[in-house]
Every structure is written in structure tokens, then in C-alpha cells.
PDB file of C-alpha atoms in Angstrom:
ATOM      1  CA  MET A   1       0.000   0.000   0.000  1.00 54.00           C
ATOM      2  CA  GLN A   2       1.113   3.604  -0.514  1.00 50.00           C
ATOM      3  CA  ILE A   3       2.635   5.445   2.452  1.00 49.00           C
ATOM      4  CA  LEU A   4       2.481   9.175   1.771  1.00 50.00           C
ATOM      5  CA  ALA A   5       5.544  11.348   2.214  1.00 47.00           C
ATOM      6  CA  SER A   6       4.856  14.343   4.449  1.00 46.00           C
ATOM      7  CA  PRO A   7       5.865  17.924   3.603  1.00 49.00           C
ATOM      8  CA  HIS A   8       5.864  18.684   7.347  1.00 54.00           C
ATOM      9  CA  ALA A   9       9.179  18.262   9.163  1.00 55.00           C
ATOM     10  CA  GLY A  10       9.046  15.467  11.711  1.00 66.00           C
ATOM     11  CA  ALA A  11       5.662  14.210  10.499  1.00 77.00           C
ATOM     12  CA  ILE A  12       4.449  11.079   8.731  1.00 94.00           C
ATOM     13  CA  PHE A  13       1.148   9.755   7.412  1.00 97.00           C
ATOM     14  CA  ALA A  14      -0.414   6.587   8.798  1.00 98.00           C
ATOM     15  CA  ASN A  15      -2.879   4.235   7.173  1.00 98.00           C
ATOM     16  CA  TYR A  16      -5.405   2.732   9.542  1.00 98.00           C
ATOM     17  CA  LEU A  17      -8.375   0.463  10.082  1.00 98.00           C
ATOM     18  CA  VAL A  18     -10.647   1.343  13.010  1.00 99.00           C
ATOM     19  CA  VAL A  19     -13.554  -0.997  13.847  1.00 99.00           C
ATOM     20  CA  ALA A  20     -15.928  -0.497  16.774  1.00 99.00           C
ATOM     21  CA  GLY A  21     -17.588  -3.211  18.867  1.00 99.00           C
ATOM     22  CA  GLY A  22     -20.660  -4.927  17.440  1.00 99.00           C
ATOM     23  CA  GLY A  23     -24.155  -4.632  18.896  1.00 98.00           C
ATOM     24  CA  GLY A  24     -25.820  -7.386  20.916  1.00 98.00           C
ATOM     25  CA  GLY A  25     -28.575  -9.560  19.462  1.00 98.00           C
ATOM     26  CA  GLY A  26     -32.175  -9.434  20.673  1.00 96.00           C
ATOM     27  CA  THR A  27     -34.407 -12.225  21.955  1.00 94.00           C
ATOM     28  CA  LEU A  28     -38.062 -13.332  21.909  1.00 92.00           C
ATOM     29  CA  PHE A  29     -37.994 -13.151  18.111  1.00 93.00           C
ATOM     30  CA  GLY A  30     -35.005 -10.807  18.358  1.00 95.00           C
ATOM     31  CA  GLY A  31     -33.247  -8.896  15.602  1.00 97.00           C
ATOM     32  CA  GLY A  32     -29.566  -9.340  14.805  1.00 98.00           C
ATOM     33  CA  GLY A  33     -27.088  -6.844  16.212  1.00 98.00           C
ATOM     34  CA  GLY A  34     -25.501  -4.325  13.865  1.00 98.00           C
ATOM     35  CA  ALA A  35     -21.774  -4.451  13.167  1.00 99.00           C
ATOM     36  CA  GLY A  36     -19.425  -1.923  14.677  1.00 98.00           C
ATOM     37  CA  GLY A  37     -18.683   1.104  12.535  1.00 98.00           C
ATOM     38  CA  LEU A  38     -15.662   0.738  10.218  1.00 99.00           C
ATOM     39  CA  ARG A  39     -13.341   3.392   8.806  1.00 98.00           C
ATOM     40  CA  SER A  40     -10.331   2.515   6.651  1.00 98.00           C
ATOM     41  CA  THR A  41      -7.759   4.243   4.459  1.00 98.00           C
ATOM     42  CA  VAL A  42      -7.038   1.124   2.360  1.00 98.00           C
ATOM     43  CA  THR A  43      -8.974  -1.364   0.199  1.00 98.00           C
ATOM     44  CA  ASN A  44     -12.515  -0.591   1.420  1.00 98.00           C
ATOM     45  CA  THR A  45     -14.249   1.475   4.053  1.00 98.00           C
ATOM     46  CA  GLY A  46     -17.700   1.152   5.605  1.00 98.00           C
ATOM     47  CA  GLY A  47     -21.112   2.286   4.453  1.00 98.00           C
ATOM     48  CA  GLY A  48     -20.184   2.464   0.778  1.00 97.00           C
ATOM     49  CA  GLY A  49     -18.127   5.595   1.389  1.00 97.00           C
ATOM     50  CA  THR A  50     -14.856   6.740  -0.117  1.00 97.00           C
ATOM     51  CA  LEU A  51     -11.596   5.734   1.525  1.00 98.00           C
ATOM     52  CA  GLU A  52     -10.506   7.768   4.523  1.00 98.00           C
ATOM     53  CA  THR A  53      -7.501  10.094   4.353  1.00 98.00           C
ATOM     54  CA  PRO A  54      -4.321   8.819   6.072  1.00 98.00           C
ATOM     55  CA  LEU A  55      -3.709  10.464   9.432  1.00 98.00           C
ATOM     56  CA  LEU A  56      -0.979  13.084   9.704  1.00 97.00           C
ATOM     57  CA  ILE A  57       1.202  12.196  12.699  1.00 95.00           C
ATOM     58  CA  THR A  58       3.862  14.296  14.390  1.00 94.00           C
ATOM     59  CA  ARG A  59       6.837  12.334  15.666  1.00 94.00           C
ATOM     60  CA  GLY A  60       7.152  12.287  19.436  1.00 94.00           C
ATOM     61  CA  VAL A  61       3.426  12.838  20.043  1.00 95.00           C
ATOM     62  CA  THR A  62       1.642   9.994  21.871  1.00 97.00           C
ATOM     63  CA  LEU A  63      -1.624   8.927  20.242  1.00 98.00           C
ATOM     64  CA  THR A  64      -4.367   7.154  22.168  1.00 98.00           C
ATOM     65  CA  VAL A  65      -5.917   3.925  20.835  1.00 98.00           C
ATOM     66  CA  VAL A  66      -9.285   2.696  22.127  1.00 98.00           C
ATOM     67  CA  VAL A  67     -10.716  -0.708  21.139  1.00 98.00           C
ATOM     68  CA  GLY A  68     -14.454  -0.923  21.755  1.00 98.00           C
ATOM     69  CA  ALA A  69     -16.150  -3.885  23.433  1.00 98.00           C
ATOM     70  CA  GLY A  70     -19.099  -5.709  21.928  1.00 98.00           C
ATOM     71  CA  GLY A  71     -22.554  -5.076  23.371  1.00 98.00           C
ATOM     72  CA  VAL A  72     -24.068  -7.805  25.549  1.00 98.00           C
ATOM     73  CA  GLY A  73     -26.888  -9.864  24.093  1.00 98.00           C
ATOM     74  CA  ALA A  74     -30.467  -9.763  25.345  1.00 96.00           C
ATOM     75  CA  VAL A  75     -31.656 -11.940  28.223  1.00 94.00           C
ATOM     76  CA  ALA A  76     -35.093 -13.542  27.941  1.00 88.00           C
ATOM     77  CA  SER A  77     -35.795 -14.009  31.667  1.00 87.00           C
ATOM     78  CA  PRO A  78     -35.552 -11.836  33.634  1.00 87.00           C
ATOM     79  CA  ALA A  79     -35.976  -9.592  30.626  1.00 84.00           C
ATOM     80  CA  ALA A  80     -32.967  -7.429  29.718  1.00 93.00           C
ATOM     81  CA  ASN A  81     -32.397  -5.520  26.504  1.00 95.00           C
ATOM     82  CA  PRO A  82     -29.282  -6.020  24.369  1.00 97.00           C
ATOM     83  CA  ALA A  83     -26.672  -3.267  24.367  1.00 98.00           C
ATOM     84  CA  ASN A  84     -25.000  -1.277  21.628  1.00 98.00           C
ATOM     85  CA  GLY A  85     -21.306  -1.890  21.026  1.00 98.00           C
ATOM     86  CA  SER A  86     -18.697   0.584  22.238  1.00 98.00           C
ATOM     87  CA  ALA A  87     -16.763   3.065  20.095  1.00 98.00           C
ATOM     88  CA  SER A  88     -13.196   2.524  18.902  1.00 98.00           C
ATOM     89  CA  SER A  89     -10.712   5.271  18.092  1.00 98.00           C
ATOM     90  CA  PHE A  90      -7.207   6.070  16.891  1.00 98.00           C
ATOM     91  CA  SER A  91      -6.274   9.633  17.816  1.00 98.00           C
ATOM     92  CA  SER A  92      -9.012  11.793  16.209  1.00 97.00           C
ATOM     93  CA  VAL A  93     -10.504   8.950  14.147  1.00 98.00           C
ATOM     94  CA  THR A  94     -13.559   7.476  15.893  1.00 98.00           C
ATOM     95  CA  THR A  95     -16.079   4.792  14.895  1.00 98.00           C
ATOM     96  CA  VAL A  96     -19.535   4.236  16.387  1.00 98.00           C
ATOM     97  CA  GLY A  97     -20.504   1.021  18.183  1.00 98.00           C
ATOM     98  CA  GLY A  98     -22.959  -1.276  16.432  1.00 98.00           C
ATOM     99  CA  GLY A  99     -26.670  -0.906  17.160  1.00 98.00           C
ATOM    100  CA  ALA A 100     -28.383  -3.562  19.280  1.00 98.00           C
ATOM    101  CA  GLY A 101     -30.969  -5.820  17.665  1.00 98.00           C
ATOM    102  CA  GLY A 102     -34.670  -5.273  18.225  1.00 96.00           C
ATOM    103  CA  ASN A 103     -36.014  -6.998  21.330  1.00 91.00           C
ATOM    104  CA  GLY A 104     -39.422  -8.668  21.310  1.00 82.00           C
ATOM    105  CA  ASN A 105     -39.834  -8.922  25.076  1.00 71.00           C
ATOM    106  CA  SER A 106     -39.816  -5.149  25.455  1.00 78.00           C
ATOM    107  CA  SER A 107     -41.165  -4.075  22.043  1.00 85.00           C
ATOM    108  CA  ARG A 108     -37.852  -2.295  21.478  1.00 91.00           C
ATOM    109  CA  ALA A 109     -36.854  -1.299  17.966  1.00 94.00           C
ATOM    110  CA  GLY A 110     -33.517  -2.073  16.326  1.00 96.00           C
ATOM    111  CA  GLN A 111     -31.019   0.515  17.540  1.00 98.00           C
ATOM    112  CA  ASN A 112     -28.964   2.987  15.528  1.00 98.00           C
ATOM    113  CA  GLY A 113     -25.184   2.567  15.470  1.00 98.00           C
ATOM    114  CA  GLY A 114     -22.138   2.163  13.254  1.00 98.00           C
ATOM    115  CA  SER A 115     -24.379  -0.366  11.516  1.00 98.00           C
ATOM    116  CA  GLY A 116     -28.009  -0.626  12.612  1.00 98.00           C
ATOM    117  CA  GLY A 117     -29.711  -3.425  14.531  1.00 98.00           C
ATOM    118  CA  GLY A 118     -32.300  -5.595  12.798  1.00 98.00           C
ATOM    119  CA  VAL A 119     -35.989  -5.569  13.689  1.00 95.00           C
ATOM    120  CA  GLY A 120     -37.332  -7.945  16.321  1.00 90.00           C
ATOM    121  CA  ASP A 121     -40.947  -9.075  16.682  1.00 83.00           C
ATOM    122  CA  ASN A 122     -42.195  -5.484  16.956  1.00 80.00           C
ATOM    123  CA  PRO A 123     -42.109  -2.576  16.296  1.00 81.00           C
ATOM    124  CA  ASN A 124     -41.059  -2.942  12.660  1.00 83.00           C
ATOM    125  CA  THR A 125     -38.381  -0.256  12.872  1.00 91.00           C
ATOM    126  CA  ALA A 126     -34.756  -1.077  12.027  1.00 96.00           C
ATOM    127  CA  GLY A 127     -31.735   0.779  13.314  1.00 98.00           C
ATOM    128  CA  THR A 128     -29.859   3.019  10.907  1.00 98.00           C
ATOM    129  CA  GLY A 129     -26.129   2.958  10.199  1.00 98.00           C
ATOM    130  CA  THR A 130     -23.657   5.830  10.392  1.00 98.00           C
ATOM    131  CA  ALA A 131     -22.552   7.489   7.148  1.00 97.00           C
ATOM    132  CA  ASN A 132     -19.263   6.075   5.823  1.00 97.00           C
ATOM    133  CA  GLU A 133     -19.213   3.420   8.574  1.00 98.00           C
ATOM    134  CA  GLY A 134     -22.030   0.941   7.985  1.00 98.00           C
ATOM    135  CA  PHE A 135     -25.559   0.140   6.848  1.00 98.00           C
ATOM    136  CA  GLY A 136     -28.946  -0.225   8.517  1.00 98.00           C
ATOM    137  CA  GLY A 137     -30.656  -3.373   9.793  1.00 98.00           C
ATOM    138  CA  GLY A 138     -33.286  -5.513   8.094  1.00 97.00           C
ATOM    139  CA  LEU A 139     -37.038  -5.552   8.726  1.00 95.00           C
ATOM    140  CA  ASN A 140     -39.389  -8.133  10.229  1.00 91.00           C
ATOM    141  CA  GLY A 141     -41.053 -10.606   7.895  1.00 85.00           C
ATOM    142  CA  PHE A 142     -44.355 -12.432   8.050  1.00 78.00           C
ATOM    143  CA  GLY A 143     -44.968 -14.418  11.253  1.00 74.00           C
ATOM    144  CA  SER A 144     -42.261 -13.132  13.619  1.00 83.00           C
ATOM    145  CA  ARG A 145     -39.305 -13.638  11.312  1.00 92.00           C
ATOM    146  CA  SER A 146     -36.773 -11.071  12.441  1.00 95.00           C
ATOM    147  CA  GLY A 147     -34.358  -8.904  10.498  1.00 96.00           C
ATOM    148  CA  GLY A 148     -30.593  -9.251  10.356  1.00 98.00           C
ATOM    149  CA  GLY A 149     -28.216  -6.579  11.591  1.00 98.00           C
ATOM    150  CA  GLY A 150     -26.524  -4.273   9.127  1.00 98.00           C
ATOM    151  CA  GLY A 151     -22.900  -4.753   8.115  1.00 98.00           C
ATOM    152  CA  ALA A 152     -20.156  -2.425   6.942  1.00 98.00           C
ATOM    153  CA  GLY A 153     -20.728  -3.619   3.367  1.00 98.00           C
ATOM    154  CA  GLU A 154     -24.502  -3.968   3.033  1.00 98.00           C
ATOM    155  CA  ILE A 155     -27.861  -3.585   4.719  1.00 98.00           C
ATOM    156  CA  GLY A 156     -29.132  -6.433   6.891  1.00 98.00           C
ATOM    157  CA  PHE A 157     -31.569  -8.787   5.201  1.00 98.00           C
ATOM    158  CA  SER A 158     -35.252  -8.678   6.112  1.00 96.00           C
ATOM    159  CA  GLY A 159     -37.205 -11.693   7.293  1.00 94.00           C
ATOM    160  CA  ASP A 160     -39.517 -13.277   4.744  1.00 91.00           C
ATOM    161  CA  ALA A 161     -42.379 -15.787   4.701  1.00 87.00           C
ATOM    162  CA  LEU A 162     -40.021 -18.667   5.538  1.00 90.00           C
ATOM    163  CA  ASN A 163     -37.010 -17.491   7.528  1.00 94.00           C
ATOM    164  CA  ASN A 164     -35.344 -14.753   9.527  1.00 95.00           C
ATOM    165  CA  GLY A 165     -33.069 -12.269   7.787  1.00 97.00           C
ATOM    166  CA  GLU A 166     -29.354 -12.878   7.454  1.00 98.00           C
ATOM    167  CA  GLY A 167     -26.825 -10.353   8.681  1.00 98.00           C
ATOM    168  CA  GLY A 168     -25.342  -7.907   6.200  1.00 98.00           C
ATOM    169  CA  ASP A 169     -21.806  -8.650   5.057  1.00 98.00           C
ATOM    170  CA  GLY A 170     -18.858  -6.589   6.190  1.00 98.00           C
ATOM    171  CA  VAL A 171     -16.028  -5.450   3.907  1.00 98.00           C
ATOM    172  CA  GLN A 172     -12.613  -6.842   3.093  1.00 98.00           C
ATOM    173  CA  VAL A 173      -9.604  -4.783   4.174  1.00 98.00           C
ATOM    174  CA  ALA A 174      -5.994  -5.742   3.359  1.00 98.00           C
ATOM    175  CA  ILE A 175      -4.072  -3.460   5.720  1.00 98.00           C
ATOM    176  CA  THR A 176      -2.275  -6.497   7.202  1.00 98.00           C
ATOM    177  CA  GLY A 177      -1.332  -7.798   3.742  1.00 96.00           C
ATOM    178  CA  SER A 178      -4.234 -10.275   3.572  1.00 96.00           C
ATOM    179  CA  ASN A 179      -7.829  -9.561   2.620  1.00 97.00           C
ATOM    180  CA  VAL A 180      -9.895 -10.061   5.789  1.00 98.00           C
ATOM    181  CA  TYR A 181     -13.618  -9.437   6.277  1.00 98.00           C
ATOM    182  CA  TYR A 182     -14.560  -7.174   9.184  1.00 99.00           C
ATOM    183  CA  ALA A 183     -17.844  -5.848  10.615  1.00 99.00           C
ATOM    184  CA  GLY A 184     -20.565  -8.289   9.561  1.00 98.00           C
ATOM    185  CA  GLY A 185     -24.090  -8.020  10.990  1.00 98.00           C
ATOM    186  CA  GLY A 186     -25.765 -10.654  13.163  1.00 98.00           C
ATOM    187  CA  GLY A 187     -28.526 -12.887  11.824  1.00 98.00           C
ATOM    188  CA  GLY A 188     -32.105 -12.527  13.061  1.00 97.00           C
ATOM    189  CA  GLY A 189     -33.725 -15.015  15.458  1.00 95.00           C
ATOM    190  CA  GLY A 190     -37.320 -16.230  15.575  1.00 90.00           C
ATOM    191  CA  ASN A 191     -39.599 -18.521  13.628  1.00 89.00           C
ATOM    192  CA  GLY A 192     -38.259 -20.281  10.561  1.00 85.00           C
ATOM    193  CA  THR A 193     -36.776 -23.500   9.250  1.00 87.00           C
ATOM    194  CA  VAL A 194     -33.016 -22.741   9.348  1.00 89.00           C
ATOM    195  CA  ASN A 195     -30.755 -20.454  11.357  1.00 92.00           C
ATOM    196  CA  ALA A 196     -30.125 -17.106   9.699  1.00 96.00           C
ATOM    197  CA  VAL A 197     -26.382 -16.812   9.148  1.00 98.00           C
ATOM    198  CA  GLY A 198     -24.404 -13.781  10.234  1.00 98.00           C
ATOM    199  CA  GLY A 199     -22.719 -11.574   7.668  1.00 98.00           C
ATOM    200  CA  GLN A 200     -19.138 -12.177   6.555  1.00 98.00           C
ATOM    201  CA  GLY A 201     -16.843 -10.397   8.970  1.00 98.00           C
ATOM    202  CA  GLY A 202     -17.763 -11.980  12.275  1.00 98.00           C
ATOM    203  CA  GLY A 203     -21.550 -11.681  12.302  1.00 98.00           C
ATOM    204  CA  GLY A 204     -23.100 -14.120  14.808  1.00 98.00           C
ATOM    205  CA  ASN A 205     -25.702 -16.564  13.528  1.00 98.00           C
ATOM    206  CA  GLY A 206     -29.324 -16.062  14.479  1.00 97.00           C
ATOM    207  CA  SER A 207     -30.956 -18.997  16.216  1.00 95.00           C
ATOM    208  CA  LEU A 208     -34.064 -21.075  16.582  1.00 92.00           C
ATOM    209  CA  ASP A 209     -34.803 -22.773  19.924  1.00 88.00           C
ATOM    210  CA  PRO A 210     -33.091 -24.091  21.987  1.00 90.00           C
ATOM    211  CA  THR A 211     -29.784 -22.574  20.833  1.00 91.00           C
ATOM    212  CA  PRO A 212     -28.815 -19.028  21.933  1.00 96.00           C
ATOM    213  CA  GLY A 213     -27.852 -16.470  19.318  1.00 97.00           C
ATOM    214  CA  GLY A 214     -24.249 -16.710  18.135  1.00 98.00           C
ATOM    215  CA  ASN A 215     -21.661 -14.253  19.403  1.00 98.00           C
ATOM    216  CA  GLY A 216     -19.979 -11.804  17.047  1.00 98.00           C
ATOM    217  CA  GLY A 217     -16.382 -12.476  16.015  1.00 98.00           C
ATOM    218  CA  THR A 218     -13.720 -11.270  18.447  1.00 98.00           C
ATOM    219  CA  ASN A 219     -11.723  -8.286  17.107  1.00 98.00           C
ATOM    220  CA  LEU A 220     -13.859  -8.254  13.967  1.00 98.00           C
ATOM    221  CA  GLY A 221     -16.682  -6.027  15.243  1.00 98.00           C
ATOM    222  CA  GLY A 222     -19.420  -8.470  14.222  1.00 98.00           C
ATOM    223  CA  GLY A 223     -22.983  -8.105  15.517  1.00 98.00           C
ATOM    224  CA  GLY A 224     -24.488 -10.714  17.843  1.00 98.00           C
ATOM    225  CA  GLY A 225     -27.136 -13.077  16.512  1.00 98.00           C
ATOM    226  CA  GLY A 226     -30.779 -12.766  17.536  1.00 97.00           C
ATOM    227  CA  ALA A 227     -32.643 -15.574  19.300  1.00 96.00           C
ATOM    228  CA  ARG A 228     -36.191 -16.938  19.423  1.00 93.00           C
ATOM    229  CA  THR A 229     -36.692 -17.394  23.185  1.00 92.00           C
ATOM    230  CA  THR A 230     -33.133 -17.937  24.508  1.00 94.00           C
ATOM    231  CA  GLY A 231     -30.367 -15.335  24.969  1.00 95.00           C
ATOM    232  CA  GLY A 232     -29.170 -13.110  22.143  1.00 97.00           C
ATOM    233  CA  GLY A 233     -25.523 -13.231  21.088  1.00 98.00           C
ATOM    234  CA  THR A 234     -22.964 -10.732  22.359  1.00 98.00           C
ATOM    235  CA  GLY A 235     -21.342  -8.477  19.781  1.00 98.00           C
ATOM    236  CA  GLY A 236     -17.699  -8.961  18.840  1.00 98.00           C
ATOM    237  CA  SER A 237     -15.011  -6.602  20.073  1.00 98.00           C
ATOM    238  CA  GLY A 238     -13.446  -4.139  17.667  1.00 98.00           C
ATOM    239  CA  VAL A 239      -9.873  -3.670  16.474  1.00 98.00           C
ATOM    240  CA  VAL A 240      -7.459  -0.869  15.519  1.00 98.00           C
ATOM    241  CA  ILE A 241      -4.692  -1.533  12.963  1.00 98.00           C
ATOM    242  CA  ILE A 242      -2.062   1.076  12.068  1.00 98.00           C
ATOM    243  CA  ASP A 243       0.632   1.183   9.387  1.00 98.00           C
ATOM    244  CA  ALA A 244       2.808   4.300   9.166  1.00 97.00           C
ATOM    245  CA  GLY A 245       5.502   2.639   7.080  1.00 96.00           C
ATOM    246  CA  THR A 246       7.926   2.784   9.995  1.00 96.00           C
ATOM    247  CA  THR A 247       8.199   1.280  13.453  1.00 97.00           C
ATOM    248  CA  ALA A 248       7.039   3.171  16.524  1.00 97.00           C
ATOM    249  CA  ALA A 249       9.283   4.611  19.210  1.00 97.00           C
ATOM    250  CA  SER A 250       7.019   3.140  21.894  1.00 98.00           C
ATOM    251  CA  THR A 251       3.624   1.550  22.484  1.00 98.00           C
ATOM    252  CA  THR A 252       1.382   0.550  25.373  1.00 98.00           C
ATOM    253  CA  GLY A 253      -1.384  -2.021  25.367  1.00 97.00           C
ATOM    254  CA  SER A 254       0.772  -4.800  23.846  1.00 95.00           C
ATOM    255  CA  PRO A 255      -0.138  -4.530  20.157  1.00 98.00           C
ATOM    256  CA  THR A 256       1.251  -7.173  17.827  1.00 98.00           C
ATOM    257  CA  LEU A 257       3.776  -6.047  15.209  1.00 98.00           C
ATOM    258  CA  SER A 258       4.271  -7.479  11.726  1.00 98.00           C
ATOM    259  CA  GLY A 259       6.684  -5.444   9.618  1.00 98.00           C
ATOM    260  CA  THR A 260       5.395  -1.924  10.239  1.00 98.00           C
ATOM    261  CA  VAL A 261       1.778  -2.964  10.958  1.00 98.00           C
ATOM    262  CA  TYR A 262       0.559  -2.620  14.552  1.00 98.00           C
ATOM    263  CA  THR A 263      -2.618  -4.493  15.529  1.00 98.00           C
ATOM    264  CA  PHE A 264      -4.343  -3.384  18.730  1.00 98.00           C
ATOM    265  CA  THR A 265      -6.855  -5.882  20.124  1.00 98.00           C
ATOM    266  CA  GLY A 266      -7.101  -3.857  23.336  1.00 98.00           C
ATOM    267  CA  SER A 267      -6.729  -0.202  24.227  1.00 98.00           C
ATOM    268  CA  GLY A 268      -3.302   1.441  24.485  1.00 98.00           C
ATOM    269  CA  SER A 269      -1.183   4.118  22.836  1.00 98.00           C
ATOM    270  CA  ILE A 270       1.462   4.572  20.169  1.00 98.00           C
ATOM    271  CA  THR A 271       4.256   7.097  19.682  1.00 97.00           C
ATOM    272  CA  PHE A 272       6.306   7.405  16.474  1.00 96.00           C
TER     273      PHE A 272
END
């Protein structure tokens, strides 16, 4: 990938991938959780937007990295709503946590987020995604067939006359040198004949009884899968990956290093 030369003395430009935590899946005919918001300077970015601009970095300045947690899935009894995922950030670049799936036991709509949560049993209102980060969730189909959560690459699928909606796919990003899918939405849970699969990029599968909704992929920002009457899946944690074309002077948070690529699976800091 191209590393830009800086006209500013002592400064460099860094490519990055920032993915927030995915939203939790709903229950009692629950919608799939939306994927965490995704912003990237290479390959693809979220929400169908144009690639982000590499970040101008001044040498010797410490930059904070935050990796967002996934939102917990819904609990059927005692009733508890699913949670949105948490934001991730690299310096000034921030992404929004994924929206929780709609929850039938509280008539709670799919929630807005980086990508939106899918519709549960009612009301038939899907969460919306954030511009340039992700897409909205899918709608409810005939007979309590819930919608899938939105992904970074496409809207969540709506339930139909037979099955719950699948989660929207994430996008492939090759900042590490390999094309990897990130930020897929969770599948919807409810009535149907087969489990609704989560979107590519760590989306948890929706479930029929007696299986709980699948959890989102760790450090992929996938949404949790919805469930029929068991617990919804927990959203996957996010990730921050940085490549400035040179090694850092120091880091905290124990990122992994491959060449000049730093992968943060937990919060920390980096100084070039």
C-alpha cells in the first residue's frame, strides 16, 4: 500500500483500520445486532463511502488507541435488553458502536449505530447505520421472522415468509497484507426453518430454539445473533490496525507487530 511522504518536518502519514464493537442480538424473536462502525484508508471502508484520508502524525506525540467492546446480548428471563457496542478510536478517528438488535420482550426497535440493529418481533423499525461506517438493519417478515443486523458492506436482510433475515456482510480490508472481512451483521432469530447466518466479517448466527444467538467475532466487530426465546448473542469486540511505514518509538497495550503494521486488540497508545 502507498505510504504518503509528508511535507511537514518530523511528520508522517499513517494508514489505519478502526472498527468499533458490534451490537448485541435481541431475543423473543429478536433482531440481529448491527456491526461496529468501520473506517479505513485502504482497500474498502464502511457504508459504501470513499476511503478515509491517512492520518498526519507528528513524531514524538503519543496517540491514544481505544478498542471498543461488543454489546451484551439480550436476556429472555428476567428480561434485559441487548446493548449497543462501544466506540473505537485512533487519535481523532472514531467509529460508532454497532446498534443492538430489536427486542421482542420489550417491544424495542432495532437501535442505531455504526451499523443498525435488525428488527425484532415489533415494532417494525430497524436501526440506521452511520454514514461512511455501515448500513442499517433488516425488517421483520411475516410471522415473527426477524431482520438481520446491518454490516459495513450492506444492509441487513429482512425476514420473509419462511425465515429470519441474514446479517449484512462486512467489507474486506488488506491493511495487514491479507484480505480479511470485518464488521458483519448478526442474523435474526425467531420462527423459521433454518438459522439465519451472520454476515461475513464476524456476524453471529441467528438462532431457533433451543440454541442461543451466536456471538460476534472477536476483534472483527461483528454483531451478535438474535434468538427466538433464549439469549441473544454478544457483539464482537473491535480492532485498531495502524501502518505508518515505519516502526514506533514506543507503544502501550501490547499490540502485535508485523513489519510496520501494529494491531491493537485492546486499548493502548502509540508514539512514532
